[in-house]
XYZ file of C-alpha atoms in Angstrom:
273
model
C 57.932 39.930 21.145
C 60.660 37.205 21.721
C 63.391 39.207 21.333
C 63.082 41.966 23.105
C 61.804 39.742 25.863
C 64.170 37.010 26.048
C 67.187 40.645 26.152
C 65.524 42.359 28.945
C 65.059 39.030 30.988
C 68.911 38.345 30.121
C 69.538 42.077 31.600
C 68.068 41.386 35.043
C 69.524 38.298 35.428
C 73.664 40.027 35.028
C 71.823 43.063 36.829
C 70.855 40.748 40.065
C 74.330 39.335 39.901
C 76.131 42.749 39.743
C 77.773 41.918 43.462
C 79.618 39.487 41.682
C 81.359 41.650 39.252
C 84.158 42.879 40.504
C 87.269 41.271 39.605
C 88.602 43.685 36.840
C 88.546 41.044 33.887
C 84.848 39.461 34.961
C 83.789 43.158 34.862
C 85.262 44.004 31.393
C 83.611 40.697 29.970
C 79.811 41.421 31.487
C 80.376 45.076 30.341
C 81.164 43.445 26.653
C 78.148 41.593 26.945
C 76.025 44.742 28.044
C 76.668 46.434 25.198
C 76.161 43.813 22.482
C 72.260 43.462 24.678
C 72.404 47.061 24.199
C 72.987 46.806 20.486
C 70.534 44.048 20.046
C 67.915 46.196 21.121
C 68.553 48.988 19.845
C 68.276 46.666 16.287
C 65.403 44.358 17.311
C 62.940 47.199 19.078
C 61.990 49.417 16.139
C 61.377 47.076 13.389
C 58.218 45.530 12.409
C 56.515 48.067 11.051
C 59.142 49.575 8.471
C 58.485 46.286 6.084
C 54.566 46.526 6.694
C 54.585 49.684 4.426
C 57.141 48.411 1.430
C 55.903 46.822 -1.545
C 52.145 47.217 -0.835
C 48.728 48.274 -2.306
C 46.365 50.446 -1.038
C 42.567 49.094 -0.254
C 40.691 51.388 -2.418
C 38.830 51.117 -5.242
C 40.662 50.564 -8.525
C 43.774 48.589 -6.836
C 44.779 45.172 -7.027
C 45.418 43.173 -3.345
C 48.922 43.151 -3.917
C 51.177 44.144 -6.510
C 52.483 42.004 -9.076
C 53.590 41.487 -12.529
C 51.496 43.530 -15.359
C 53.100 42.674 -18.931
C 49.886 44.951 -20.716
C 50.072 48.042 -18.986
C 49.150 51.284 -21.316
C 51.557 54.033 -22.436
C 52.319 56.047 -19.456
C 51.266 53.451 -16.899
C 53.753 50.689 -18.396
C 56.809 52.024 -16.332
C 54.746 49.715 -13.545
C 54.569 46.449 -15.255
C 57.080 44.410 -13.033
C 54.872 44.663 -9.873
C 52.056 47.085 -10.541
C 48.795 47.755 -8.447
C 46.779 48.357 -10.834
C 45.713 46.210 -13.919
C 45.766 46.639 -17.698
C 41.786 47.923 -17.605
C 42.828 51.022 -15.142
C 45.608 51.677 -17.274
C 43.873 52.098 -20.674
C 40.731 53.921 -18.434
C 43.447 56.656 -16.918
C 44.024 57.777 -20.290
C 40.804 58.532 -21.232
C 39.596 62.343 -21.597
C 36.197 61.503 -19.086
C 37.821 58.159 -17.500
C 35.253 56.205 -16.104
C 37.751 55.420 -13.523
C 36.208 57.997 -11.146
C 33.713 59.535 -13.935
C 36.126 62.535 -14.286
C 35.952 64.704 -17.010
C 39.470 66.832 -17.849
C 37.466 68.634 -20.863
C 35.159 70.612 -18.114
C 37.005 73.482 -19.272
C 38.018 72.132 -23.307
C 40.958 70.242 -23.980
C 43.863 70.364 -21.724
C 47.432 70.594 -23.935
C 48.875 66.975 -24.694
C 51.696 68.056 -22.521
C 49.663 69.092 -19.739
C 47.148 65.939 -20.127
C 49.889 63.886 -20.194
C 50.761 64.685 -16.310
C 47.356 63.758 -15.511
C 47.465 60.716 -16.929
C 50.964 60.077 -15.616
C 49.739 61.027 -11.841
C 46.948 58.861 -12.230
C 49.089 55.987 -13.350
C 52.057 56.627 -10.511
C 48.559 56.533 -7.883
C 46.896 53.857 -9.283
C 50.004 51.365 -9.834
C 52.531 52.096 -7.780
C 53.786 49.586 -4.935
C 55.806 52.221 -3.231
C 53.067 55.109 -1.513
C 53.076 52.530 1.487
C 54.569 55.204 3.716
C 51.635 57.887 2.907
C 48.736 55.160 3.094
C 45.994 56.884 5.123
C 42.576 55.578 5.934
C 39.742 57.549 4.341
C 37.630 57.205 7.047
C 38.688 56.179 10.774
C 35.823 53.202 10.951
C 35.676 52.114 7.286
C 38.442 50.226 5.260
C 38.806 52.329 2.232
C 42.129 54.091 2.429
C 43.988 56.767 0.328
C 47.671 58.665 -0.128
C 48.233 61.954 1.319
C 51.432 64.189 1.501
C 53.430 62.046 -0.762
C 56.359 64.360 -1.555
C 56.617 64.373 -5.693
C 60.241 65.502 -6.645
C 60.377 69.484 -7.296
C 60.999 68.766 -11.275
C 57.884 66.846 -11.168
C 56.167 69.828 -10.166
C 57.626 72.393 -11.847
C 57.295 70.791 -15.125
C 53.627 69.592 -14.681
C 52.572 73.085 -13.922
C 54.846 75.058 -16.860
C 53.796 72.707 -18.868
C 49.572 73.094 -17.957
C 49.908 77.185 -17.945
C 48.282 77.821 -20.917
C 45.535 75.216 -20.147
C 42.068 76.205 -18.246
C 40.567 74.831 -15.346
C 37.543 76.605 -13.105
C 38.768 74.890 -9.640
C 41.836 74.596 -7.689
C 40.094 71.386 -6.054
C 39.817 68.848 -8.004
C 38.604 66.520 -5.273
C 35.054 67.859 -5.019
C 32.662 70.849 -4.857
C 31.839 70.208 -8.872
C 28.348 70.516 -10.294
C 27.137 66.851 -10.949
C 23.958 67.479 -11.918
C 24.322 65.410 -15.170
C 26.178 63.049 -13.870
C 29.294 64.194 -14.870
C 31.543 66.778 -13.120
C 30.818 70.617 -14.192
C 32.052 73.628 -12.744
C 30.001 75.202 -10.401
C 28.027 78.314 -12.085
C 30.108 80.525 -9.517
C 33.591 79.267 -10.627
C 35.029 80.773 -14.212
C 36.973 79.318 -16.385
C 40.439 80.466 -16.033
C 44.158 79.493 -17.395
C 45.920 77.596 -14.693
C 47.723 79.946 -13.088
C 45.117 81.830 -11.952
C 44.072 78.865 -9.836
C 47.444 77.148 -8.828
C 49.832 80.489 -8.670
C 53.040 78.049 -8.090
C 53.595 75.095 -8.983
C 53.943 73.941 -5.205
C 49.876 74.972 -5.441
C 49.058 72.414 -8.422
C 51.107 69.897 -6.495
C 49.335 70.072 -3.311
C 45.553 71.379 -3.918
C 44.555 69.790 -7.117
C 43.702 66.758 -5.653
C 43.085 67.522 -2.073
C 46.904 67.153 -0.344
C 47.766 63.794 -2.289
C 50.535 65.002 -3.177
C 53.185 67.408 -1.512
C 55.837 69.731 -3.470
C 59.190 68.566 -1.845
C 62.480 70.582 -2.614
C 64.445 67.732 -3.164
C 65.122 66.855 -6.512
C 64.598 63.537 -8.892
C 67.906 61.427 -8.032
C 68.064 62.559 -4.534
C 66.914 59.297 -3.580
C 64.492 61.547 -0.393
C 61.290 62.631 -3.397
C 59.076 60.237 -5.348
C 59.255 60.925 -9.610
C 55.422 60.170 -10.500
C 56.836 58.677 -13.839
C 60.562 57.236 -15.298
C 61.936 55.337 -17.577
C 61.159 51.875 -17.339
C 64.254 50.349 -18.411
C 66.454 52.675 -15.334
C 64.514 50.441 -13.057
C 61.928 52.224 -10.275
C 63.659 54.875 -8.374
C 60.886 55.106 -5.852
C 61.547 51.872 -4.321
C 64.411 52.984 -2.659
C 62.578 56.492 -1.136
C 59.733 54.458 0.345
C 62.544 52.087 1.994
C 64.045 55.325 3.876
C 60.831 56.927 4.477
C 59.148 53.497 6.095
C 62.692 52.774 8.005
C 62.762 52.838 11.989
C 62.328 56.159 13.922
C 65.372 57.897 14.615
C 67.495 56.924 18.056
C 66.091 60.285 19.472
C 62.179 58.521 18.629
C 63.394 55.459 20.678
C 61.742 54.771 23.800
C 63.487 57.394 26.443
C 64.064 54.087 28.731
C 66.559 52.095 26.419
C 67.912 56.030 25.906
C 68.415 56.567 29.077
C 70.057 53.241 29.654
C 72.338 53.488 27.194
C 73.753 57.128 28.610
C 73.513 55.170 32.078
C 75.728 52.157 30.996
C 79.486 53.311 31.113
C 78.360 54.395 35.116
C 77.927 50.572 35.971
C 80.140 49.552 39.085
């Protein structure tokens, strides 16, 4: 609050003393120093929040406070190990076939492929450890603390490979998030809800994406390398390319998001006497 404070009270002091202004050279000077006020608010105004969503964990229930360090991760979760929210235990759980994790079962329908298993386990892993979904945090509930991802936008190779490579796999749901038979205390499909091959359920891969787990994730066009989609897994040793994607999407609004006053202002400013 200092900044923007100590600027604006700096404005209406050279604005009260506009009379003043008019020898040519004065005038060119306080116009200099309009601008750099200008500038310095433009740069002080939106930030804050931007660095509140980088680098952070979200409150739910398998997540660590904050991320850190995890030298133990398992298999597809290790590409988190130098700052990971999750810890060694979720990792080894995520790759189970009924993880007690969330007391999911994948067999509901008999074994999924390795292939397509393997992109569960990766998604779980990317949700579960990674520091970077700060932009998509959402609470569950308005009043409670619990909070969750939604709409984070998962590269289109991502995708496309998770759901060519799960087409010859069966599922009974397109919604993994609820609506199962739990009965026995495990999920079961509902006695309404066939088992089916994939495709059937998710018709694009844009439809595994986005319904499978209740608009977690969204398809984006953009591609892995783009540096504007999140890759739910990569190689550990190219280093984390979803750092950088959470850094643009948490950065200030736009100037057109900018209050309309300091807009206006700044259209206003090359009309001073």
């Amino acid at each position: 609050m200092g900044g923007p404070c100590r600027a604006w009270g700096l404005a209406a002091s050279l604005w009260s003393g506009r009379e003043f202004l008019q020898a040519p050279a004065l005038k060119s000077s306080v116009m200099q120093r309009w601008w750099w006020l200008l500038l310095g608010l433009w740069t002080v105004l939106p930030t804050g929040t931007g660095d509140k969503l980088l680098n952070v964990c979200m409150n739910a229930k398998h997540h660590k406070r904050e991320p850190g360090p995890e030298d133990e991760l398992y298999v597809e979760c290790e590409p988190w190990k130098d700052n990971a929210c999750c810890t060694p235990t979720t990792s080894w759980e995520a790759h189970l076939d009924v993880s007690p994790l969330y007391n999911f079962s994948f067999v509901h329908c008999g074994l999924l492929t390795p292939d397509c298993h393997r992109h569960f386990i990766q998604a779980i892993c990317f949700y579960e450890c990674s520091p970077n979904l700060g932009p998509w945090i959402q609470p569950v509930d308005p009043s409670g603390p619990e909070q969750r991802a939604m709409d984070v936008p998962l590269c289109h190779e991502d995708c496309e490979q998770w759901w060519e490579d799960c087409r010859t796999s069966y599922t009974c749901k397109s919604n993994w998030h609820g609506g199962w038979d739990w009965s026995r205390g495990r999920n079961r499909c509902p006695a309404e809800a066939p088992c089916r091959p994939f495709p059937h359920y998710f018709p694009t891969p844009a439809d595994l994406c986005e319904k499978i787990w209740n608009n977690t994730f969204k398809a984006s066009p953009e591609h892995q390398g783009s540096g504007r989609c999140l890759q739910k897994w990569f190689e550990p040793a190219q280093g984390n390319p979803n750092v950088a994607v959470a850094r643009l999407f948490a950065s200030p609004a736009p100037a057109w998001k900018l209050p309309s006053t300091l807009v206006g202002f700044s259209l206003f400013l090359p009309f001073l006497p």
